[in-house]
mmCIF file with all atom_site columns, C-alpha atoms in Angstrom:
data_model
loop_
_atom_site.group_PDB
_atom_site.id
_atom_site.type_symbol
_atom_site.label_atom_id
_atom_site.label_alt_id
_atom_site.label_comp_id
_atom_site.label_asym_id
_atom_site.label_entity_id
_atom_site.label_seq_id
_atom_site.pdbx_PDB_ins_code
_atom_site.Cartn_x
_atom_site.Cartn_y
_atom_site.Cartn_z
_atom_site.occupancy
_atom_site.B_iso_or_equiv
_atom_site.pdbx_formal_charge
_atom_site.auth_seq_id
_atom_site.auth_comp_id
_atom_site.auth_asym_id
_atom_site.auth_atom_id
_atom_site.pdbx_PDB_model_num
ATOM 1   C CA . UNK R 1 1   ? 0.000   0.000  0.000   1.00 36.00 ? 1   UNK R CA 1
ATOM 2   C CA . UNK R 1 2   ? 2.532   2.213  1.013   1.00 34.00 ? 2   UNK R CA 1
ATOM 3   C CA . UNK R 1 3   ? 4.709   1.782  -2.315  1.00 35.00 ? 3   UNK R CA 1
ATOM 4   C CA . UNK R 1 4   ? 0.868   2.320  -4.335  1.00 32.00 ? 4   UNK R CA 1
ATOM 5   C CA . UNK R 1 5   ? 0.842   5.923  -2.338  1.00 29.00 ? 5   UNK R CA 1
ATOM 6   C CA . UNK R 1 6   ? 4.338   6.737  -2.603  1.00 32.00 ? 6   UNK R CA 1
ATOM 7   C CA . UNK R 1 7   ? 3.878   6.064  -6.899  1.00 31.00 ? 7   UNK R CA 1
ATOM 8   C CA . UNK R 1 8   ? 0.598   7.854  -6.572  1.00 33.00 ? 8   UNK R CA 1
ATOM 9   C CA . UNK R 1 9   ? 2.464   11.114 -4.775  1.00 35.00 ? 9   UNK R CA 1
ATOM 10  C CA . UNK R 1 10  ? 4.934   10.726 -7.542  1.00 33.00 ? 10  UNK R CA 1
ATOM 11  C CA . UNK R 1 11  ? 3.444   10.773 -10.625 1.00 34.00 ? 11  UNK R CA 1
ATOM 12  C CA . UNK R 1 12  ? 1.117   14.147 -8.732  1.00 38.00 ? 12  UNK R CA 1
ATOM 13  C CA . UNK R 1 13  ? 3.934   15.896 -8.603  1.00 35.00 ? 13  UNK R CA 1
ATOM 14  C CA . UNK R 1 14  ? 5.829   15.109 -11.585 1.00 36.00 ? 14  UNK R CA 1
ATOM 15  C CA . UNK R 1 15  ? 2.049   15.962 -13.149 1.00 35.00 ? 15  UNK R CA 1
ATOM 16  C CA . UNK R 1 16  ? 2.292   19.379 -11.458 1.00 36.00 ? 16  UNK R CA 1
ATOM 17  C CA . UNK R 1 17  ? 5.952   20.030 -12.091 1.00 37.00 ? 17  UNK R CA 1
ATOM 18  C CA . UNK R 1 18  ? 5.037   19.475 -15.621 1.00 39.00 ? 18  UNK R CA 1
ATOM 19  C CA . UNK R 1 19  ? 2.035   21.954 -16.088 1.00 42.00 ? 19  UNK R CA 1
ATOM 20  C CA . UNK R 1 20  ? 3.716   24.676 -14.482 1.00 48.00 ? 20  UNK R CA 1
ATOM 21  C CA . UNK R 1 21  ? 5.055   25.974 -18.088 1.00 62.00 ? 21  UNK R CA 1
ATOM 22  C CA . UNK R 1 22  ? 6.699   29.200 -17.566 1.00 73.00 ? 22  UNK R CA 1
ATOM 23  C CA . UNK R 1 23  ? 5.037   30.159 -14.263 1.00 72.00 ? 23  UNK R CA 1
ATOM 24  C CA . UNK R 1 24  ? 8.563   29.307 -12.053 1.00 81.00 ? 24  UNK R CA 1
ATOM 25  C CA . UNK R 1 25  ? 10.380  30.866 -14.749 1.00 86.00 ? 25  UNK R CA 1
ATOM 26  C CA . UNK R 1 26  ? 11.778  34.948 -14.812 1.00 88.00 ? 26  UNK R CA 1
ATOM 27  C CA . UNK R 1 27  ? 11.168  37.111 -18.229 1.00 87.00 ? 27  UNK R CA 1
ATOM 28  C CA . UNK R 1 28  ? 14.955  37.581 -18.440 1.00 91.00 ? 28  UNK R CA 1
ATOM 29  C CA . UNK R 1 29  ? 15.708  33.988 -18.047 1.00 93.00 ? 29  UNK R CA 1
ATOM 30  C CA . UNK R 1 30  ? 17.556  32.149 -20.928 1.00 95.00 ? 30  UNK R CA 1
ATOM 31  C CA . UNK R 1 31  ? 15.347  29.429 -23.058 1.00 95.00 ? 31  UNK R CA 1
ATOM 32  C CA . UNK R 1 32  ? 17.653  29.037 -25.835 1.00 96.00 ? 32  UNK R CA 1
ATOM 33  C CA . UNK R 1 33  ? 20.960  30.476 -27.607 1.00 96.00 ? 33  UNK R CA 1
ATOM 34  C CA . UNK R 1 34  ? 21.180  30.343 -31.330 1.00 97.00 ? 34  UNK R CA 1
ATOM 35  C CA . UNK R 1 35  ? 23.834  31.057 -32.595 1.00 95.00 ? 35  UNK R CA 1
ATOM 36  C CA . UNK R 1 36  ? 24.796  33.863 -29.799 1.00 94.00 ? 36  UNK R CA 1
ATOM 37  C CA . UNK R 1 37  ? 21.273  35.521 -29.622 1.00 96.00 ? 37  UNK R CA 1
ATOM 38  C CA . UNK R 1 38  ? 18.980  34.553 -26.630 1.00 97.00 ? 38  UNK R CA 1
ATOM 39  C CA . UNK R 1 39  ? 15.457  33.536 -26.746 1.00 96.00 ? 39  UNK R CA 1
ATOM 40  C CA . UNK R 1 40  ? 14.396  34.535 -23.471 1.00 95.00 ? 40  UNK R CA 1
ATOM 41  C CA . UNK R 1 41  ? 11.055  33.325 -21.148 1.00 93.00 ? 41  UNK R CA 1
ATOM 42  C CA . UNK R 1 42  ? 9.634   36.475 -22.000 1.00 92.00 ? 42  UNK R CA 1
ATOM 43  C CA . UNK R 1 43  ? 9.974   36.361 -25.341 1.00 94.00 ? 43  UNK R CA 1
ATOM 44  C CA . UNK R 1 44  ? 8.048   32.988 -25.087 1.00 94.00 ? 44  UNK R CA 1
ATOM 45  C CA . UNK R 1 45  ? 5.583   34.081 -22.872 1.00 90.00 ? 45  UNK R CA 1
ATOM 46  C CA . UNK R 1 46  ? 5.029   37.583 -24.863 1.00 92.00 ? 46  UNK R CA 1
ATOM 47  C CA . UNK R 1 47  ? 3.612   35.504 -27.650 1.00 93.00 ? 47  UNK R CA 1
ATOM 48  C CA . UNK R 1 48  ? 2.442   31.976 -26.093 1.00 91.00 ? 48  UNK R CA 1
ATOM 49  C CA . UNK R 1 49  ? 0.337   31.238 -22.632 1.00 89.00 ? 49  UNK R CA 1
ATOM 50  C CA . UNK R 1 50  ? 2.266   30.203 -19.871 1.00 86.00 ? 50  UNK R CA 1
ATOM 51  C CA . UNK R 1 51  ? 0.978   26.556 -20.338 1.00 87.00 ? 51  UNK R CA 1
ATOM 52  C CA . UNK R 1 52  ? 1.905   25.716 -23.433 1.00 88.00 ? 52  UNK R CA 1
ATOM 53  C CA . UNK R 1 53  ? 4.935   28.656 -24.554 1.00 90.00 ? 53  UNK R CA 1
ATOM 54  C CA . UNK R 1 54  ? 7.359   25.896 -23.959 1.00 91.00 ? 54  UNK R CA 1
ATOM 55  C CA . UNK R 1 55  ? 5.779   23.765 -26.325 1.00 92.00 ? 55  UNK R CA 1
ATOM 56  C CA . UNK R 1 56  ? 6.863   26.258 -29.063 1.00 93.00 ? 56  UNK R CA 1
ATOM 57  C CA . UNK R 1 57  ? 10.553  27.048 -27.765 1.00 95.00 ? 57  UNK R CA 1
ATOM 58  C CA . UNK R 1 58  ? 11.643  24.580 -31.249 1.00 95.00 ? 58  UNK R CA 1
ATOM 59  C CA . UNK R 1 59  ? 9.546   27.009 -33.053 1.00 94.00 ? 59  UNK R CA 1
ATOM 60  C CA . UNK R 1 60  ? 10.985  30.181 -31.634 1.00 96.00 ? 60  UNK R CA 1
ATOM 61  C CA . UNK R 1 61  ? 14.361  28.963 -32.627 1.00 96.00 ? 61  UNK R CA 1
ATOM 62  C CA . UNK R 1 62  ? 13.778  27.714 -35.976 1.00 95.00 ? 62  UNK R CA 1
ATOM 63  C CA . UNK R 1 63  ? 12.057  31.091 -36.767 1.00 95.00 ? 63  UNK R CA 1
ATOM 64  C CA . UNK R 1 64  ? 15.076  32.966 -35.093 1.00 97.00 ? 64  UNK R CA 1
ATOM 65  C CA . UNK R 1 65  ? 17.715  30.631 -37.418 1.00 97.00 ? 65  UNK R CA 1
ATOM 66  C CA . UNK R 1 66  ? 14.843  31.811 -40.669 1.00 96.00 ? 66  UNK R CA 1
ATOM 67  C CA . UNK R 1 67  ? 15.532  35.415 -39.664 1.00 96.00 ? 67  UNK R CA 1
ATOM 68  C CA . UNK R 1 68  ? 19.323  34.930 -39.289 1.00 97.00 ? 68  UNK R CA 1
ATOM 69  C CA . UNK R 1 69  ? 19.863  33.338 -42.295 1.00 96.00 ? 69  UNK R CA 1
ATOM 70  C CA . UNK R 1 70  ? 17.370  35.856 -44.122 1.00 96.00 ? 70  UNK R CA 1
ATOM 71  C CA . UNK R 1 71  ? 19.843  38.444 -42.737 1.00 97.00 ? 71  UNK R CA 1
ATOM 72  C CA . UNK R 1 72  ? 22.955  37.011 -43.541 1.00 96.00 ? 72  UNK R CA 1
ATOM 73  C CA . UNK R 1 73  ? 21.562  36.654 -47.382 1.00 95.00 ? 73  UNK R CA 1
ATOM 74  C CA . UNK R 1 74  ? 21.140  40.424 -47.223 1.00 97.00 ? 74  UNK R CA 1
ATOM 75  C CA . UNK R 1 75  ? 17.223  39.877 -47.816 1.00 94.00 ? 75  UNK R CA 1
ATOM 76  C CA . UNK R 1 76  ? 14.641  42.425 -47.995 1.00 94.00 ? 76  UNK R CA 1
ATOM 77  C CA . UNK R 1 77  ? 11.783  41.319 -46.157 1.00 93.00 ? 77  UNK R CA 1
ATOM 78  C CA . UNK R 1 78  ? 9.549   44.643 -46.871 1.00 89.00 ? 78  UNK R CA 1
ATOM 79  C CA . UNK R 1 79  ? 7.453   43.096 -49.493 1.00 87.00 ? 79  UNK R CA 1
ATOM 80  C CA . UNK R 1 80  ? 6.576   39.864 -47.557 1.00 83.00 ? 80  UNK R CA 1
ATOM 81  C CA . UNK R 1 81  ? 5.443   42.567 -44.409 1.00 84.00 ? 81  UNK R CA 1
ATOM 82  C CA . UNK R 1 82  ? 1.685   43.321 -44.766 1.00 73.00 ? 82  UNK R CA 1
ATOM 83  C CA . UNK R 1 83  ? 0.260   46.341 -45.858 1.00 66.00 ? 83  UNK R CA 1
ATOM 84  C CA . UNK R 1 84  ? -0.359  49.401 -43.734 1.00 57.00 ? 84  UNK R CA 1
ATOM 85  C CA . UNK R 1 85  ? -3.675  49.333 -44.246 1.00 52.00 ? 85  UNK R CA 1
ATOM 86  C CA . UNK R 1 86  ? -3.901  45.079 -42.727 1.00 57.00 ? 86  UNK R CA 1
ATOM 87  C CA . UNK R 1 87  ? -1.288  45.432 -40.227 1.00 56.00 ? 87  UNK R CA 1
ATOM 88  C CA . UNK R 1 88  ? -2.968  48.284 -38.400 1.00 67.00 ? 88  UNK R CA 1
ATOM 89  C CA . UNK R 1 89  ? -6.276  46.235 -38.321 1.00 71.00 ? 89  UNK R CA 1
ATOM 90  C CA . UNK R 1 90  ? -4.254  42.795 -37.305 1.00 69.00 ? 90  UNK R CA 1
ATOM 91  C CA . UNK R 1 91  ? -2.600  45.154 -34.248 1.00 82.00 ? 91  UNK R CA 1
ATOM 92  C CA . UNK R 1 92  ? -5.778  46.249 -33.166 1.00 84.00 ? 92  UNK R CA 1
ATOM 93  C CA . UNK R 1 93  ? -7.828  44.677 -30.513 1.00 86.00 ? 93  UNK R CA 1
ATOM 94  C CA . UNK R 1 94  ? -11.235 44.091 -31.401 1.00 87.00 ? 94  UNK R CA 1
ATOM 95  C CA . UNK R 1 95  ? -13.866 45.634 -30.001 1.00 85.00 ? 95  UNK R CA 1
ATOM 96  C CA . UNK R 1 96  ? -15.732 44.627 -26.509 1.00 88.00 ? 96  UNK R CA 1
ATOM 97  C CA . UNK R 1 97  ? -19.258 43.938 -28.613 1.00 89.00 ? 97  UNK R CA 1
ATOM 98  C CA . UNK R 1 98  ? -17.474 41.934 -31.482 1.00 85.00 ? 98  UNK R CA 1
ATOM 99  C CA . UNK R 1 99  ? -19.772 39.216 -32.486 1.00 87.00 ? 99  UNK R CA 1
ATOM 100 C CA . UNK R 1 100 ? -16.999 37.361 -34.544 1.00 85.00 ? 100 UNK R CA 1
ATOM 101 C CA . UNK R 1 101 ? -15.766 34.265 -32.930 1.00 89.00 ? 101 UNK R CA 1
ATOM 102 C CA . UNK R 1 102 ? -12.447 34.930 -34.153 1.00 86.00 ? 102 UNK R CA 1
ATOM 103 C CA . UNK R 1 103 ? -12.090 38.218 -32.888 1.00 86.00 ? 103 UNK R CA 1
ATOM 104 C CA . UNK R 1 104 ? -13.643 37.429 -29.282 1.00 88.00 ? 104 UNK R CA 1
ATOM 105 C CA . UNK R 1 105 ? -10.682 34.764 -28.914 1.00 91.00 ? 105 UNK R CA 1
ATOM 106 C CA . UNK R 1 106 ? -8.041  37.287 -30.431 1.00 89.00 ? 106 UNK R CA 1
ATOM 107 C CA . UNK R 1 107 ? -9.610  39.619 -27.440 1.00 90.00 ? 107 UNK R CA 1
ATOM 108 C CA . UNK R 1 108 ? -9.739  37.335 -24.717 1.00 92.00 ? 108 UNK R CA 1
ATOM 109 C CA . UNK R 1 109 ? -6.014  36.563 -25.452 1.00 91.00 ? 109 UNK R CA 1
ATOM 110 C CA . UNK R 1 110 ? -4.919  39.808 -25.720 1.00 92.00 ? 110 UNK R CA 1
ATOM 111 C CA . UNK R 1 111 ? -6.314  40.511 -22.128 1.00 92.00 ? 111 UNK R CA 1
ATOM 112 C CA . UNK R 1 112 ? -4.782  37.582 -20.660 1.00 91.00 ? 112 UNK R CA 1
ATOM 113 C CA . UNK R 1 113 ? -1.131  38.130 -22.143 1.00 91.00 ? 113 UNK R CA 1
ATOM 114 C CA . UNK R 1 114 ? -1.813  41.807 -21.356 1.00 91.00 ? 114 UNK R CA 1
ATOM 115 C CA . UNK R 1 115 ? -2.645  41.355 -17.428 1.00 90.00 ? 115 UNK R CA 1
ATOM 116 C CA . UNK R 1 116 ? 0.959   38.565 -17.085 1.00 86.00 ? 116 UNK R CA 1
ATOM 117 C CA . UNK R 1 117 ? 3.192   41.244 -19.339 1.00 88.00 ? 117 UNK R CA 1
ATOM 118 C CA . UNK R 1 118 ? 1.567   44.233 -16.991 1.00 90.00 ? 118 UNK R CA 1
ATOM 119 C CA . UNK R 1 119 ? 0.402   46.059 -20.350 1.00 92.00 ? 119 UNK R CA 1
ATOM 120 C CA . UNK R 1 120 ? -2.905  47.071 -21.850 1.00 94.00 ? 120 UNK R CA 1
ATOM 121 C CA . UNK R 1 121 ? -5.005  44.597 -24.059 1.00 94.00 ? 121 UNK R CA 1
ATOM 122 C CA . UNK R 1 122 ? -4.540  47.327 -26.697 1.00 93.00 ? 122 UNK R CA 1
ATOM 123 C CA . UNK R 1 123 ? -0.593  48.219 -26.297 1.00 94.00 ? 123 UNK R CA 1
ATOM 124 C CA . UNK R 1 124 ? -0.396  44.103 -26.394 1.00 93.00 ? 124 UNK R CA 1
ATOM 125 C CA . UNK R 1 125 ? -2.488  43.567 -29.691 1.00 92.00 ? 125 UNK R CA 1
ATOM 126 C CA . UNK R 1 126 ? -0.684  46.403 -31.118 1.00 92.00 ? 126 UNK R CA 1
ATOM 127 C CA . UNK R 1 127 ? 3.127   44.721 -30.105 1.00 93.00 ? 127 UNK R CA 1
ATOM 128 C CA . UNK R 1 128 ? 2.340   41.768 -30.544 1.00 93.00 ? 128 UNK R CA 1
ATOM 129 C CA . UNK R 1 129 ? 0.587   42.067 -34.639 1.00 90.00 ? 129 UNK R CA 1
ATOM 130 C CA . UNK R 1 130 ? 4.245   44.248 -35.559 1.00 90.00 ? 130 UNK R CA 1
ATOM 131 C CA . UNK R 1 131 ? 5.973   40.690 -33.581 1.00 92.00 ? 131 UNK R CA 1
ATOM 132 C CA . UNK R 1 132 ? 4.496   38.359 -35.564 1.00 90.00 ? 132 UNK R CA 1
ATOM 133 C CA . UNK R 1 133 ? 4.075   40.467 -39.049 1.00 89.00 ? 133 UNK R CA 1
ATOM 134 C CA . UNK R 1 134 ? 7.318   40.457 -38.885 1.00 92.00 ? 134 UNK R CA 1
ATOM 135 C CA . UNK R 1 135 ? 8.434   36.860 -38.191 1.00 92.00 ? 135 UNK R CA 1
ATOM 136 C CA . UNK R 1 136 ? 6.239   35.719 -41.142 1.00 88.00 ? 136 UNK R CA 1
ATOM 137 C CA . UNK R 1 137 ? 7.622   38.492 -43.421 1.00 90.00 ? 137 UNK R CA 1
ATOM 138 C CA . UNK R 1 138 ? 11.081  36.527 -42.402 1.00 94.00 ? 138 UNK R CA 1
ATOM 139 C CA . UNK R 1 139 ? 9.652   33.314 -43.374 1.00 89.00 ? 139 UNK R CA 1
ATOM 140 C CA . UNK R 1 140 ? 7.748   34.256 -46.546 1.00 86.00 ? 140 UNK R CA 1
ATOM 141 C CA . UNK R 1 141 ? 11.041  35.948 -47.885 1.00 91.00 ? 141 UNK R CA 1
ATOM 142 C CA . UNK R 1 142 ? 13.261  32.886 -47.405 1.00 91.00 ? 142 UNK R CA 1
ATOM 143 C CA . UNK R 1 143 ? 10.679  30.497 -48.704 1.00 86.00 ? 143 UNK R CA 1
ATOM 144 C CA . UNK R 1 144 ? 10.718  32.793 -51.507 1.00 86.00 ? 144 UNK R CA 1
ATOM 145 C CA . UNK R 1 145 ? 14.216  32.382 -51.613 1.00 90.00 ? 145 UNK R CA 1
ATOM 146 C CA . UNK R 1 146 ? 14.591  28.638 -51.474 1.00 88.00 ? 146 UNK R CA 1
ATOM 147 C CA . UNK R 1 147 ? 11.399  27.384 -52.790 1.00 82.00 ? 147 UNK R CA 1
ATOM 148 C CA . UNK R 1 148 ? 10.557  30.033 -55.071 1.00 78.00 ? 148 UNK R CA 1
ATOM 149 C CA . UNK R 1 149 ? 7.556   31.026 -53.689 1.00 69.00 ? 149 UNK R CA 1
ATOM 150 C CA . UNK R 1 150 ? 5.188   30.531 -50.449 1.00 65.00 ? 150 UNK R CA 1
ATOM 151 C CA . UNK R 1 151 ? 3.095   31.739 -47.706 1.00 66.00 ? 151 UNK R CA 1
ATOM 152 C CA . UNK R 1 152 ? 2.824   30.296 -44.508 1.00 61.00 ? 152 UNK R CA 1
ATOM 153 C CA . UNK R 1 153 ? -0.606  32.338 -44.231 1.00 64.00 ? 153 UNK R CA 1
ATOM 154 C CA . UNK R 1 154 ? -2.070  30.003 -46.717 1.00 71.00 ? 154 UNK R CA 1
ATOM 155 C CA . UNK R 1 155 ? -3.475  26.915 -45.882 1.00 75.00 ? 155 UNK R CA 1
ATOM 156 C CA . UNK R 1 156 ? -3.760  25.313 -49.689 1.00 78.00 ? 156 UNK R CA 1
ATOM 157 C CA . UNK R 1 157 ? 0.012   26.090 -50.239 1.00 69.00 ? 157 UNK R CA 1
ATOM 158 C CA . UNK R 1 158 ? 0.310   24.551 -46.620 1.00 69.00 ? 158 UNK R CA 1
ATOM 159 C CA . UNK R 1 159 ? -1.323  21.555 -47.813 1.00 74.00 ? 159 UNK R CA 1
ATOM 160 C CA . UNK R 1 160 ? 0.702   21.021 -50.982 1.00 74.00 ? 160 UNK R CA 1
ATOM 161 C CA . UNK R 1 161 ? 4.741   22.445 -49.894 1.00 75.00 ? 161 UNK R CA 1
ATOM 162 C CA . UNK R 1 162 ? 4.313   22.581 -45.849 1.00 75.00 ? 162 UNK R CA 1
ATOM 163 C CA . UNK R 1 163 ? 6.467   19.331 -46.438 1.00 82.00 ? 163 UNK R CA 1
ATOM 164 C CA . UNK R 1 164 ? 9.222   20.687 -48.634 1.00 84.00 ? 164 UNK R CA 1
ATOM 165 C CA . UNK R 1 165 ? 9.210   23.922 -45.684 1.00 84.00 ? 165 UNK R CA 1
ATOM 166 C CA . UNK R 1 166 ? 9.581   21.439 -42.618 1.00 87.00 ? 166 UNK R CA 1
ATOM 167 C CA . UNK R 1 167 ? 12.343  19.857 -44.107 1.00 90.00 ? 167 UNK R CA 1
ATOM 168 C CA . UNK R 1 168 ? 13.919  23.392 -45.642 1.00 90.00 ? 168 UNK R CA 1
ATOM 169 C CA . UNK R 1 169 ? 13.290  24.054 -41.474 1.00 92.00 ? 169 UNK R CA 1
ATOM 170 C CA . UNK R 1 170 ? 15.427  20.491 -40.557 1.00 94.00 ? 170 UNK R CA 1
ATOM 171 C CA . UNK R 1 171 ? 18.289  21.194 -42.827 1.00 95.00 ? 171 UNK R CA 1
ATOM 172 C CA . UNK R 1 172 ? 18.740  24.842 -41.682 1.00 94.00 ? 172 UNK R CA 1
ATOM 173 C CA . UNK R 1 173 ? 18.500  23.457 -37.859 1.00 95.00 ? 173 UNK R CA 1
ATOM 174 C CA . UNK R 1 174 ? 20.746  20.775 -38.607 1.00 95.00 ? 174 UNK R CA 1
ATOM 175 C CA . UNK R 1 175 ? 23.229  22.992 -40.172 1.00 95.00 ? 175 UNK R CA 1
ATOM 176 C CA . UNK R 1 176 ? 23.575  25.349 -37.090 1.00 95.00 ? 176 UNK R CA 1
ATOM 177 C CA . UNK R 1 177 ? 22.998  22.320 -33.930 1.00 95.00 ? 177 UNK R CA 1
ATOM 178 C CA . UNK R 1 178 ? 26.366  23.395 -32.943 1.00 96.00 ? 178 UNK R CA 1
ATOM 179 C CA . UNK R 1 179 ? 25.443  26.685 -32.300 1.00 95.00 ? 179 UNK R CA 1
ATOM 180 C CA . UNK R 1 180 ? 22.165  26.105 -30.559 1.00 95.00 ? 180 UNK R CA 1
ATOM 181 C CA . UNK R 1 181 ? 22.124  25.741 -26.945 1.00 95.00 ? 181 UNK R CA 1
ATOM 182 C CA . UNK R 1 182 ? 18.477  25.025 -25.182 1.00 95.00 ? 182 UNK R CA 1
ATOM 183 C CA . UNK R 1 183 ? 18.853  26.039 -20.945 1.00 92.00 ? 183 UNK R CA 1
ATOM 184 C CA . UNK R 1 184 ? 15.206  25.016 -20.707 1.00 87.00 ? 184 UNK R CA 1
ATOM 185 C CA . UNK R 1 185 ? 12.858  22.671 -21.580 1.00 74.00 ? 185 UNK R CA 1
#
């Protein structure tokens, strides 16, 4: 009985330890280096929720080693960055009344990541539409680059090259293992 309990206690706290995501973690601690620039907690937990931002710390690096290697082609993202016109009404937070199911999750997210990162839903929104306009321009342009066209945005070209990009995504992560160091998992 006692070694039932003691497996029981066990497994209840290996449970907890394990849904705890970023909540024991500081904003300025270290997830990840690549290739000497640090992913930090808070750059997780700017654009994930606490219980699952870890889940995505593969993610954050491959789209840091996208944006590196973007850079070091000497790149121009601007045309893959949406228009002015799209990217103001991405970084803005829909409105309180919004009947669109869409937009009430985009809101209720906001306010949550806004409340953790002691910001307004709206300041949030705004932040965090520039954050990720600006990863996917990254992407876009070096799927341009290497597969001669693509949008991540796009579920049908998803559907017929999101193979050929996960493995473009492999080779590039392969290529720099060496230089990526995960502190965190």
């Amino acid at each position: 009985m006692k070694k039932v309990l003691c497996t029981v206690i066990l497994l209840g706290a290996v449970t907890l330890a394990s849904c705890s995501g970023l909540s024991t973690h500081e904003d300025d601690e270290v997830a990840a280096i690549v290739n000497n620039h640090e992913i930090t907690i808070g750059d997780l937990r700017f654009l994930y929720p606490d219980d699952s931002a870890l889940d995505y710390l593969d993610s954050a690096i491959a789209v840091e080693l996208i944006k590196q290697e973007v850079q070091e082609m000497n790149l121009d993202i601007s045309p893959h960055l949406t228009g002015k016109t799209t990217s103001e009404e991405f970084e803005k937070l829909p409105p309180v009344n919004t009947k669109d199911e869409g937009g009430k999750q985009v809101r209720a997210y906001a306010i949550a990541q806004a409340e953790k990162l002691d910001m307004s839903p709206e300041e949030f929104q705004k932040q965090y539409g520039k954050k990720i306009n600006e990863q996917n321009a990254y992407i876009n342009t070096y799927l341009e680059e290497k597969l001669g066209g693509g949008n991540v945005n796009d579920l049908t070209w998803m559907e017929e090259f999101g193979e050929d990009y996960n493995r473009l995504v492999e080779k590039l992560v392969e290529k720099n293992k060496n230089d990526i160091d995960v502190f965190i998992n």
